[in-house]
Amino acid sequence: MRSIKSLFDPNYGDKFPPTSSTKGTSATTRAVDELIALGNAREDSGDVAGACEEYHRAIQQAPDYFRAYLNLGNALQHLGQTIDAAEQYRHAIELNPTFAGAYLNLGNVLMVDRAFLDAAANYQAAIRLRPEWPDAWFGLGRAQEEIDSAEDAVGAYRETLRCDPAHGKAASHLAGMLAKSGQSHAARKVLQELLSCAPGNAQALRAQAELDQLSGNSEAAIVGYQQALVATPDDEQLYSSLLFAMNFCPDMKQETLLAEHRRYGELLARRVPASNSRIAVASGNPLKIGYVSPDFRRHSISCFIEPLLRHHDRSIVDVYCYYNHFTSDEITRRFAGLADHWCDIAGLSDETVVNRIASDGVDILVDLAGHTAENRLGVFARKPAPIQFTWLGYLCTTGLEAIDYRLCDFHTDPVDLAERWQVEKPIRLPDSQWCYQPQALLPEPSKLPRLTNGYWTFGSFNQASKLNSTTLETWGQLLAAISDSRLRILGITDSWLAESIRSRFARYGISADRLDLIGRIPIESYFLIYRDVDVALDSFPYNGATTTCDALLMGVPVATIAGNRSIARGGMSLLSTLEMQDWVAPSRDKFVEMVREHTQAPMRMETLRKELPERMRASALMDGQRFARNLEAVYQAVWKQAVQASAP
């Protein structure tokens, strides 16, 4: 996770040294100056609590010296005591309302506490005092972005860049907002302008790589992330972005993936303290299970977490949820009600989270994010729990020796083969590694559209980032082979990307009128689109999971390819659980032939469409109780084994 420092203010925690020339103060004696200087020195040595003591002493001797309050506020902010820090900044403002730095730092702590409107007001106050201050303009942009004032946020970021053309964070945020609104060409222009004056700027390089990733160009994204890492080699989240992007490359070898993930794990292990967690033999029943995730909210992963939380047997497990995201919605609130213990950890340091988990006495800690955004692998590297798993959010190894096991199934991770794919020990659940519950009410499935339309409609429901050139080429071959067919692709929000896709299919001889590119839509409308689709096409090598389950529950079969690594075998796993192996092509070369064969029997497809929803509901894929019992048995088995191994 990006630190609060990197999110908001590059001068976060700066000290304000004493000065004898400050007007309007009643205490500028040498003794008070020495206390502040001593506090500064203790901060520099890492003794922030000791620095607070010196600043308190300075305030006691000179209660009208605003710089002492500023320094105390910064030290408290560094300690995570944002409410107390805000109080000190307000004292400083009362004593000297013309000092812009106090307003900026108050805005920063208010951002941490999610008081975005108040934060914006303080950034604006700083700007009134220092109109050309890029840090204040950037903070204002962040606050306005959080309160969904997109136009004002874009304006603030542009002002930041006017004041400082090399402000990488402003450029990356501005590019992100432009891309989100479908203006990726304008976003790239912003980044290119910054890189022309600051060629090695890590934020801009990273933002450019993210744009490449979102458009399905993982090869370019990998190059961009690698360049950014040259500038910031200690950025763990940036390294995670690189590893994540590597999974999207069709030609990426499993051996290369493993080597790079292992390298990440080794680098991280060298940076973190050694583990002190121990097996508590007297614990064990119920086991304390901790789940760490940024996705306890409206997110595709939540569809697979809720059935487990809802069906866990509390006589067997005591459930702790550690939530690593600032967003809170109705699903977050529902999950909080399903957990026995809930803790918001977004913005907290790894050390703080580790101490919380250790004090909770968690027996088994489960990572649900892997190398996806907002992960907390830094916490897992410190091993706050004696047994650690990774599962669900990332179908690849984390590379961390500190994580003992990776949950999977027999389809995604074949026995004696997948052991060579990962650092963790694979534990295969007996049915499937997924258990699904939709996060919306579904409409009634429709009849096979082909029977009414007179042509076949294929559909893609996965993210645009998964639509690499190899996938699109294969789909172009499919449309060419089945002349009475069309393709509907959901999630194409950018006009530049839409035109790029149309141009690519034109090279395959597919006219634009056979393509229907749809942008972002509400979840209720999303499920209605399945009623107009005959066959859903799975992306590869990065398969879908939630979208595959959505399609199957709506009666739409999914065509996939069995890949050579876990992340490329998810579709095969889901379909095999429903005994639909005939929808799994053994290779890309066989994909078009397989789908074409199915389209030769429209009435058989209609029968399957009627059967699929009930087949899904009756399967292990939607049996939350069965899944929970299977997973609890795994937890109990590994715990028992660990206790026996730790016995003298």
XYZ file of C-alpha atoms in Angstrom:
648
model
C 0.000 0.000 0.000
C 1.249 3.499 -0.742
C 2.130 5.345 2.436
C 0.244 8.388 3.616
C 3.411 10.358 2.905
C 3.420 9.402 -0.753
C -0.321 9.924 -1.116
C -0.536 13.457 0.118
C 2.451 15.637 0.873
C 6.089 15.232 -0.095
C 6.942 17.417 2.915
C 4.929 15.294 5.325
C 6.486 15.399 8.793
C 8.950 18.198 7.985
C 10.337 19.874 11.068
C 10.128 23.613 11.652
C 13.430 24.705 13.214
C 13.421 27.549 15.713
C 14.079 31.090 14.635
C 14.794 34.129 16.740
C 13.377 36.456 14.115
C 9.740 35.268 14.321
C 7.450 38.190 14.965
C 4.398 38.013 17.202
C 5.793 35.441 19.615
C 6.588 35.989 23.293
C 9.166 33.211 23.682
C 12.236 33.207 21.487
C 14.744 32.563 24.214
C 17.787 30.411 23.663
C 16.407 27.723 26.027
C 13.212 27.223 23.972
C 15.156 27.215 20.722
C 17.431 24.552 22.145
C 14.443 22.391 23.130
C 13.058 22.534 19.599
C 16.475 21.818 18.113
C 16.837 18.867 20.492
C 13.418 17.610 19.426
C 14.449 17.899 15.774
C 17.576 15.871 16.491
C 15.622 13.152 18.310
C 13.240 12.914 15.360
C 16.200 12.542 13.023
C 17.491 9.666 15.142
C 14.101 7.913 15.017
C 13.052 8.758 18.581
C 9.760 10.453 17.666
C 8.174 9.885 21.085
C 11.209 11.527 22.686
C 10.887 14.435 20.278
C 7.299 14.929 21.449
C 8.567 15.291 24.998
C 10.958 18.057 23.962
C 8.236 19.888 22.023
C 5.883 19.641 25.009
C 8.580 21.170 27.201
C 9.039 23.968 24.673
C 5.297 24.675 24.724
C 5.270 24.744 28.512
C 8.007 27.352 28.524
C 6.654 29.334 25.573
C 2.927 28.659 25.086
C 2.685 31.380 22.428
C 5.482 30.013 20.186
C 3.620 28.610 17.173
C 6.589 26.662 15.764
C 6.633 24.395 18.810
C 3.031 23.421 18.091
C 3.874 22.774 14.446
C 6.725 20.455 15.359
C 4.617 18.629 17.930
C 1.848 18.220 15.354
C 4.278 16.717 12.847
C 5.692 14.289 15.392
C 2.209 13.187 16.467
C 1.245 12.779 12.824
C 4.275 10.552 12.332
C 3.084 8.426 15.275
C -0.358 8.064 13.679
C -2.060 10.264 16.303
C -3.847 12.361 13.727
C -6.552 13.809 15.994
C -3.966 15.122 18.434
C -1.817 16.353 15.556
C -4.746 18.327 14.132
C -5.271 19.977 17.521
C -1.654 21.156 17.565
C -1.888 22.553 14.043
C -5.025 24.471 15.015
C -3.158 25.951 17.987
C -0.388 27.047 15.612
C -2.934 28.661 13.265
C -4.508 30.562 16.151
C -1.099 31.927 17.099
C -0.023 32.694 13.539
C -2.888 32.626 10.993
C -0.574 33.799 8.193
C 1.687 30.726 8.149
C 0.674 28.578 5.155
C 2.516 25.453 6.334
C 0.168 24.980 9.276
C -2.870 24.904 6.974
C -1.150 22.442 4.637
C -0.234 20.027 7.409
C -3.689 20.306 8.969
C -5.146 19.473 5.564
C -2.917 16.410 5.400
C -4.043 14.947 8.719
C -7.671 15.686 7.868
C -7.175 13.683 4.665
C -5.934 10.746 6.723
C -9.029 11.050 8.916
C -11.205 11.272 5.761
C -12.504 14.757 6.610
C -12.158 15.710 2.982
C -14.264 18.900 2.975
C -12.350 20.356 5.919
C -9.085 19.277 4.302
C -10.011 21.107 1.094
C -10.791 24.281 3.078
C -7.355 24.208 4.718
C -5.552 23.602 1.434
C -7.441 26.577 -0.008
C -6.324 28.691 2.965
C -2.717 27.689 2.292
C -3.134 28.633 -1.379
C -4.496 32.062 -0.476
C -1.314 32.671 1.503
C 1.030 31.031 -1.045
C -0.712 30.985 -4.461
C 2.231 29.330 -6.228
C 2.671 26.451 -3.769
C 2.377 23.151 -5.729
C 2.041 21.023 -2.589
C -1.075 22.931 -1.523
C -2.616 22.692 -4.996
C -1.874 18.958 -5.072
C -3.472 18.436 -1.660
C -6.529 20.339 -2.832
C -6.756 18.110 -5.888
C -6.594 14.986 -3.712
C -9.340 16.291 -1.436
C -11.588 17.243 -4.347
C -10.964 13.905 -5.990
C -12.130 12.160 -2.821
C -15.345 14.197 -2.634
C -16.087 13.364 -6.288
C -15.543 16.905 -7.511
C -13.745 15.678 -10.615
C -13.675 18.931 -12.571
C -12.247 20.869 -9.618
C -9.699 18.109 -8.945
C -8.501 18.201 -12.561
C -8.168 21.966 -12.300
C -6.153 21.708 -9.071
C -3.786 19.157 -10.576
C -3.263 21.364 -13.619
C -2.440 24.258 -11.284
C 0.049 22.012 -9.488
C 1.794 21.301 -12.774
C 1.742 24.966 -13.721
C 3.606 25.734 -10.481
C 5.853 22.689 -10.795
C 5.947 21.036 -14.265
C 7.926 18.097 -12.799
C 5.372 17.232 -10.087
C 5.049 13.511 -10.789
C 2.249 12.826 -8.340
C 0.057 15.549 -9.801
C 0.715 14.285 -13.320
C -0.093 10.701 -12.376
C -3.315 11.665 -10.586
C -4.373 13.941 -13.442
C -3.621 11.204 -15.970
C -5.597 8.716 -13.903
C -8.641 10.980 -13.779
C -8.471 11.688 -17.496
C -8.168 7.982 -18.266
C -11.096 7.194 -15.966
C -13.243 9.638 -17.931
C -12.285 7.962 -21.217
C -9.545 10.402 -22.229
C -6.511 8.137 -22.286
C -4.942 10.059 -25.170
C -5.017 13.258 -23.087
C -3.717 11.302 -20.097
C -0.725 10.056 -22.072
C -0.009 13.586 -23.254
C 0.154 14.800 -19.633
C 2.648 12.087 -18.743
C 4.748 12.591 -21.853
C 5.018 16.315 -21.117
C 6.245 15.603 -17.604
C 8.701 12.941 -18.757
C 10.119 15.339 -21.315
C 11.317 17.582 -18.484
C 11.869 14.815 -15.899
C 12.745 11.640 -17.873
C 13.223 9.376 -14.859
C 10.201 10.472 -12.851
C 8.974 7.312 -11.138
C 5.378 8.468 -10.636
C 4.938 9.332 -14.306
C 6.592 6.126 -15.477
C 4.332 4.140 -13.187
C 1.204 5.976 -14.347
C 2.179 5.390 -17.969
C 2.661 1.689 -17.245
C -0.777 1.587 -15.616
C -2.322 3.094 -18.745
C -0.603 0.436 -20.850
C -1.850 -2.257 -18.488
C -5.428 -0.994 -18.609
C -5.379 -1.050 -22.419
C -4.226 -4.680 -22.548
C -0.595 -3.951 -23.451
C 1.078 -5.817 -20.594
C 4.423 -6.014 -22.427
C 4.730 -2.215 -22.486
C 3.462 -2.048 -18.901
C 6.224 -4.390 -17.752
C 8.878 -2.189 -19.365
C 7.376 0.892 -17.711
C 7.265 -0.688 -14.263
C 10.851 -1.860 -14.639
C 11.959 1.670 -15.542
C 10.106 3.101 -12.555
C 11.754 0.560 -10.261
C 15.166 1.821 -11.342
C 14.212 5.175 -9.805
C 12.479 3.710 -6.717
C 13.893 0.216 -6.112
C 12.440 0.010 -2.576
C 8.823 0.565 -3.667
C 7.180 -2.739 -2.752
C 3.812 -1.854 -4.282
C 5.473 -0.888 -7.551
C 7.225 -4.251 -7.603
C 3.841 -5.899 -7.004
C 2.445 -4.006 -9.996
C 5.253 -5.399 -12.139
C 4.579 -8.960 -10.982
C 0.846 -8.537 -11.506
C 1.406 -7.291 -15.070
C 3.584 -10.291 -15.881
C 0.595 -12.588 -15.378
C -1.194 -10.990 -18.343
C 1.476 -11.882 -20.921
C 0.409 -14.836 -23.109
C 3.998 -15.994 -23.692
C 5.244 -15.591 -20.138
C 6.875 -18.773 -18.865
C 6.002 -20.107 -15.451
C 9.686 -20.420 -14.613
C 10.195 -16.707 -15.268
C 7.201 -15.807 -13.143
C 8.446 -17.926 -10.252
C 11.973 -16.520 -10.428
C 10.774 -12.917 -10.375
C 8.289 -13.555 -7.550
C 10.967 -15.353 -5.563
C 13.304 -12.388 -6.058
C 10.626 -10.064 -4.688
C 10.156 -12.307 -1.668
C 13.876 -12.398 -0.959
C 14.197 -8.610 -1.232
C 11.269 -8.095 1.115
C 12.540 -10.659 3.602
C 15.834 -8.775 3.868
C 14.025 -5.539 4.732
C 11.689 -6.716 7.492
C 12.352 -7.876 11.064
C 12.665 -11.571 11.789
C 9.500 -13.392 12.835
C 8.775 -13.999 16.492
C 5.413 -15.768 16.101
C 5.040 -19.111 17.827
C 2.506 -21.909 17.885
C 0.273 -21.533 20.933
C -0.526 -25.128 21.815
C -3.314 -24.120 24.170
C -5.072 -22.147 21.430
C -6.617 -24.182 18.684
C -10.338 -24.420 19.386
C -11.875 -22.353 18.097
C -8.999 -21.348 15.863
C -8.532 -17.630 15.374
C -8.575 -17.057 11.611
C -7.618 -13.653 10.223
C -8.500 -12.506 6.707
C -6.594 -9.534 5.247
C -8.074 -7.852 2.184
C -8.711 -4.492 0.470
C -11.820 -5.984 -1.149
C -14.408 -6.160 1.635
C -16.550 -3.854 -0.529
C -18.272 -3.823 -3.927
C -15.579 -5.728 -5.726
C -15.511 -8.938 -7.734
C -13.585 -10.727 -4.964
C -16.350 -10.034 -2.440
C -18.584 -12.506 -4.315
C -16.328 -15.310 -3.093
C -15.615 -14.026 0.415
C -19.186 -13.582 1.614
C -20.284 -17.243 1.405
C -17.335 -18.238 3.589
C -17.897 -15.519 6.199
C -21.586 -16.332 6.280
C -21.120 -20.090 6.743
C -18.068 -20.346 8.989
C -18.792 -22.582 12.001
C -18.095 -20.394 15.019
C -17.518 -23.444 17.194
C -14.531 -24.191 14.947
C -13.220 -20.731 13.996
C -13.243 -17.217 15.385
C -13.150 -14.807 12.425
C -11.020 -11.646 12.320
C -11.269 -9.344 9.282
C -8.550 -6.768 8.623
C -9.799 -4.334 6.002
C -7.225 -2.406 3.974
C -9.252 0.145 2.019
C -10.668 3.570 2.805
C -13.888 2.911 0.856
C -16.914 1.771 2.846
C -20.199 0.688 1.268
C -23.165 -1.540 2.008
C -21.091 -4.668 1.379
C -18.411 -3.444 3.798
C -21.049 -2.949 6.457
C -22.508 -6.380 5.781
C -19.103 -8.028 6.012
C -18.392 -6.216 9.276
C -21.564 -7.798 10.642
C -20.459 -11.251 9.498
C -17.041 -11.005 11.162
C -16.530 -11.753 14.839
C -13.855 -9.050 14.959
C -13.344 -6.175 12.516
C -10.353 -3.870 12.138
C -9.768 -1.098 9.586
C -6.050 -1.078 8.748
C -5.936 1.263 5.725
C -3.257 3.862 6.315
C -1.681 2.015 9.246
C 1.984 1.064 9.049
C 2.984 -2.574 8.629
C 4.428 -2.548 12.142
C 1.153 -1.262 13.618
C -0.870 -3.916 11.791
C 1.565 -6.663 12.794
C 1.280 -5.645 16.442
C -2.523 -5.626 16.228
C -2.667 -9.101 14.676
C -0.191 -10.454 17.216
C -2.147 -8.945 20.111
C -5.332 -10.480 18.714
C -3.588 -13.849 18.947
C -4.482 -14.887 15.394
C -3.535 -18.510 14.738
C -3.888 -18.561 10.947
C -3.626 -15.437 8.803
C -4.966 -15.498 5.235
C -3.915 -13.088 2.480
C -6.735 -12.446 -0.010
C -4.916 -10.031 -2.331
C -1.536 -11.397 -3.408
C 0.120 -8.827 -5.655
C -3.094 -6.976 -6.528
C -3.621 -3.326 -5.560
C -3.539 -2.323 -1.892
C -2.070 -5.634 -0.724
C -0.345 -5.937 2.667
C 2.366 -8.449 1.845
C 4.707 -6.386 3.975
C 2.635 -7.500 6.951
C 2.812 -11.155 5.942
C 6.577 -10.930 5.438
C 6.832 -10.133 9.156
C 4.780 -13.257 9.964
C 2.520 -11.979 12.755
C 0.697 -15.341 12.841
C 2.366 -18.750 13.165
C 0.606 -20.121 10.049
C -0.081 -18.067 6.933
C -2.039 -18.735 3.732
C -2.633 -16.917 0.472
C -5.853 -17.453 -1.457
C -8.375 -16.127 -3.922
C -7.324 -12.680 -5.137
C -4.165 -13.711 -6.990
C -3.810 -17.073 -8.695
C -0.033 -17.121 -8.560
C 2.689 -17.424 -5.954
C 3.401 -14.418 -3.734
C 7.095 -15.337 -3.615
C 7.142 -15.043 0.193
C 8.717 -17.836 2.217
C 6.812 -16.426 5.203
C 3.542 -17.591 3.631
C 3.277 -21.311 4.277
C 0.404 -22.427 2.047
C -1.489 -21.435 -1.070
C -5.105 -22.570 -1.399
C -6.030 -23.845 -4.852
C -7.738 -26.863 -6.441
C -6.808 -29.882 -8.548
C -7.726 -28.171 -11.825
C -5.796 -24.925 -11.421
C -2.797 -26.636 -9.828
C -2.196 -30.188 -11.112
C -0.516 -32.513 -8.633
C 3.280 -32.892 -9.019
C 3.336 -30.065 -11.564
C 2.122 -26.980 -9.699
C 4.558 -27.620 -6.851
C 7.185 -26.260 -9.243
C 5.161 -23.094 -9.848
C 5.197 -21.543 -6.396
C 7.111 -20.804 -3.222
C 4.210 -21.735 -0.959
C 3.013 -25.310 -0.507
C -0.202 -25.798 -2.522
C -3.189 -27.156 -0.618
C -5.943 -28.282 -2.959
C -9.534 -27.975 -1.815
C -11.569 -31.063 -2.703
C -14.186 -29.374 -4.921
C -13.062 -25.933 -6.043
C -11.091 -23.029 -4.684
C -14.135 -20.810 -5.265
C -17.561 -20.496 -3.730
C -19.693 -17.819 -5.356
C -22.557 -15.559 -4.365
C -23.727 -12.742 -6.679
C -23.836 -9.267 -5.155
C -27.062 -8.276 -6.920
C -30.486 -9.650 -7.701
C -30.360 -11.400 -11.060
C -32.959 -11.053 -13.810
C -34.537 -14.143 -15.302
C -32.364 -15.829 -17.955
C -33.559 -15.515 -21.536
C -34.030 -17.961 -24.358
C -31.049 -18.514 -26.623
C -30.745 -15.179 -28.512
C -29.630 -17.011 -31.663
C -33.116 -18.453 -32.081
C -34.596 -14.945 -32.295
C -31.772 -12.927 -33.826
C -30.692 -15.347 -36.512
C -27.025 -14.783 -35.669
C -24.655 -15.755 -32.860
C -23.699 -13.191 -30.229
C -20.444 -13.726 -28.375
C -19.684 -11.658 -25.310
C -16.645 -10.558 -23.320
C -17.275 -9.394 -19.755
C -13.735 -9.266 -18.392
C -11.665 -6.144 -17.797
C -10.082 -4.457 -20.791
C -6.654 -5.093 -19.271
C -7.135 -8.792 -20.040
C -7.787 -8.171 -23.741
C -4.274 -8.612 -25.073
C -3.446 -8.811 -28.764
C -3.368 -12.626 -28.743
C -6.845 -12.841 -27.235
C -8.288 -10.329 -29.698
C -6.631 -12.094 -32.619
C -8.174 -15.411 -31.566
C -11.599 -13.801 -31.290
C -11.107 -12.243 -34.709
C -10.423 -15.705 -36.087
C -13.592 -16.939 -34.401
C -15.744 -14.223 -35.988
C -14.137 -14.912 -39.358
C -14.882 -18.632 -39.037
C -18.516 -18.054 -38.018
C -19.787 -15.474 -40.475
C -23.213 -15.099 -38.822
C -21.765 -13.893 -35.528
C -21.140 -10.692 -33.618
C -19.061 -9.776 -30.597
C -20.129 -7.641 -27.646
C -17.296 -6.384 -25.420
C -18.160 -4.812 -22.097
C -16.035 -2.340 -20.148
C -14.535 -0.285 -22.996
C -14.780 3.186 -21.495
C -12.055 4.869 -23.534
C -12.664 6.156 -27.056
C -9.017 5.634 -28.058
C -9.119 1.992 -26.926
C -12.447 1.431 -28.669
C -11.030 2.719 -31.947
C -7.908 0.593 -31.474
C -10.051 -2.543 -31.037
C -12.148 -1.751 -34.111
C -8.999 -1.188 -36.168
C -7.516 -4.459 -34.997
C -10.634 -6.431 -35.946
C -10.736 -4.658 -39.314
C -7.330 -6.177 -40.035
C -8.920 -9.573 -39.423
C -11.650 -8.733 -41.940
C -14.310 -8.018 -39.309
C -16.401 -4.917 -39.991
C -17.273 -2.465 -37.229
C -20.989 -3.290 -37.407
C -20.212 -6.753 -36.005
C -18.697 -5.223 -32.854
C -20.646 -3.736 -29.970
C -18.331 -1.978 -27.511
C -20.026 -0.996 -24.259
C -18.679 1.254 -21.522
C -19.210 1.192 -17.764
C -22.752 0.329 -16.676
C -24.615 -0.231 -13.364
C -24.566 -3.768 -12.029
C -28.303 -4.178 -12.668
C -27.850 -3.391 -16.372
C -24.726 -5.538 -16.431
C -26.655 -8.735 -15.758
C -29.297 -7.819 -18.352
C -26.625 -7.885 -21.061
C -26.155 -11.617 -20.518
C -29.701 -12.120 -21.785
C -28.524 -10.973 -25.240
C -25.396 -13.144 -25.375
C -25.246 -16.747 -26.630
C -21.690 -17.603 -25.545
C -19.289 -15.791 -23.225
C -15.620 -15.779 -24.254
C -13.047 -16.131 -21.496
C -9.878 -14.038 -21.615
C -6.474 -15.712 -21.561
C -3.982 -16.214 -20.128
C -5.635 -14.255 -17.308
C -9.004 -15.980 -17.019
C -12.132 -14.545 -15.515
C -13.715 -15.899 -12.340
C -16.566 -13.658 -11.194
C -17.659 -12.965 -14.766
C -17.582 -16.688 -15.547
C -19.816 -17.439 -12.568
C -22.104 -14.539 -13.506
C -22.483 -15.918 -17.024
C -23.142 -19.487 -15.918
C -25.784 -18.400 -13.416
C -27.478 -16.470 -16.227
C -27.480 -19.626 -18.371
C -24.665 -18.497 -20.680
C -21.924 -21.083 -21.359
C -18.334 -19.866 -21.253
C -15.655 -20.914 -23.735
C -12.141 -21.015 -22.308
C -8.655 -22.378 -22.934
C -6.657 -24.542 -20.525
C -3.380 -22.723 -19.897
C -0.028 -23.745 -18.482
C -0.242 -21.950 -15.129
C -2.746 -21.398 -12.339
C -4.030 -18.030 -13.487
C -4.685 -19.445 -16.968
C -6.634 -22.451 -15.668
C -9.336 -20.719 -13.633
C -11.935 -21.049 -16.374
C -11.163 -24.738 -16.753
C -11.550 -25.177 -12.993
C -14.968 -23.551 -12.856
C -16.286 -25.362 -15.916
C -14.889 -28.718 -14.801
C -16.691 -28.356 -11.477
C -19.918 -28.196 -13.515
C -18.776 -31.100 -15.728
C -18.517 -28.794 -18.743
C -15.095 -29.923 -19.948
C -16.374 -29.806 -23.528
C -16.220 -26.005 -23.259
C -12.505 -26.096 -22.418
C -10.134 -25.999 -25.401
C -6.818 -27.774 -24.771
C -4.947 -25.037 -26.656
C -5.463 -21.778 -28.467
C -5.315 -23.583 -31.811
C -8.331 -25.705 -30.840
C -10.428 -22.841 -29.443
C -12.155 -21.723 -32.647
C -12.868 -25.317 -33.650
C -14.422 -26.057 -30.244
C -16.735 -23.027 -30.273
C -17.704 -23.591 -33.896
C -18.689 -27.166 -33.104
C -21.002 -25.983 -30.330
C -22.695 -23.508 -32.657
C -23.631 -26.367 -34.971
C -26.254 -27.471 -32.441
C -28.367 -24.450 -31.408
C -31.138 -26.548 -29.819
C -28.611 -28.326 -27.629
C -27.337 -24.883 -26.644
C -30.887 -23.825 -25.774
C -31.284 -26.860 -23.524
C -27.993 -26.080 -21.796
C -29.091 -22.476 -21.308
C -32.186 -23.651 -19.449
C -30.233 -26.097 -17.279
C -27.211 -24.008 -16.339
C -28.709 -21.711 -13.664
C -30.005 -24.601 -11.581
C -26.859 -26.624 -12.220
C -24.850 -23.720 -10.813
C -27.039 -23.369 -7.729
C -26.858 -27.097 -7.002
C -23.093 -27.295 -7.467
C -20.181 -26.935 -5.072
C -19.606 -23.492 -6.602
C -22.584 -22.123 -4.664
C -22.625 -24.380 -1.611
C -21.244 -22.058 1.043
C -21.702 -24.492 3.894
C -19.845 -27.264 2.080
C -17.034 -24.900 1.140
C -16.676 -23.605 4.691
C -16.505 -27.144 6.123
C -13.828 -28.092 3.571
C -11.719 -25.050 4.368
C -12.150 -25.428 8.123
C -10.912 -29.008 7.809
C -7.791 -27.668 6.087
C -7.231 -25.134 8.860
C -7.621 -27.771 11.555
C -5.303 -30.203 9.769
C -2.446 -27.740 9.284
C -2.849 -26.450 12.825
C -2.716 -29.950 14.274
C 0.347 -30.714 12.179
C 2.061 -27.511 13.329
C 1.304 -28.200 16.999
C 2.720 -31.701 16.701
C 5.832 -30.392 14.938
C 6.402 -27.800 17.669
C 6.068 -30.300 20.523
C 9.338 -30.981 22.395
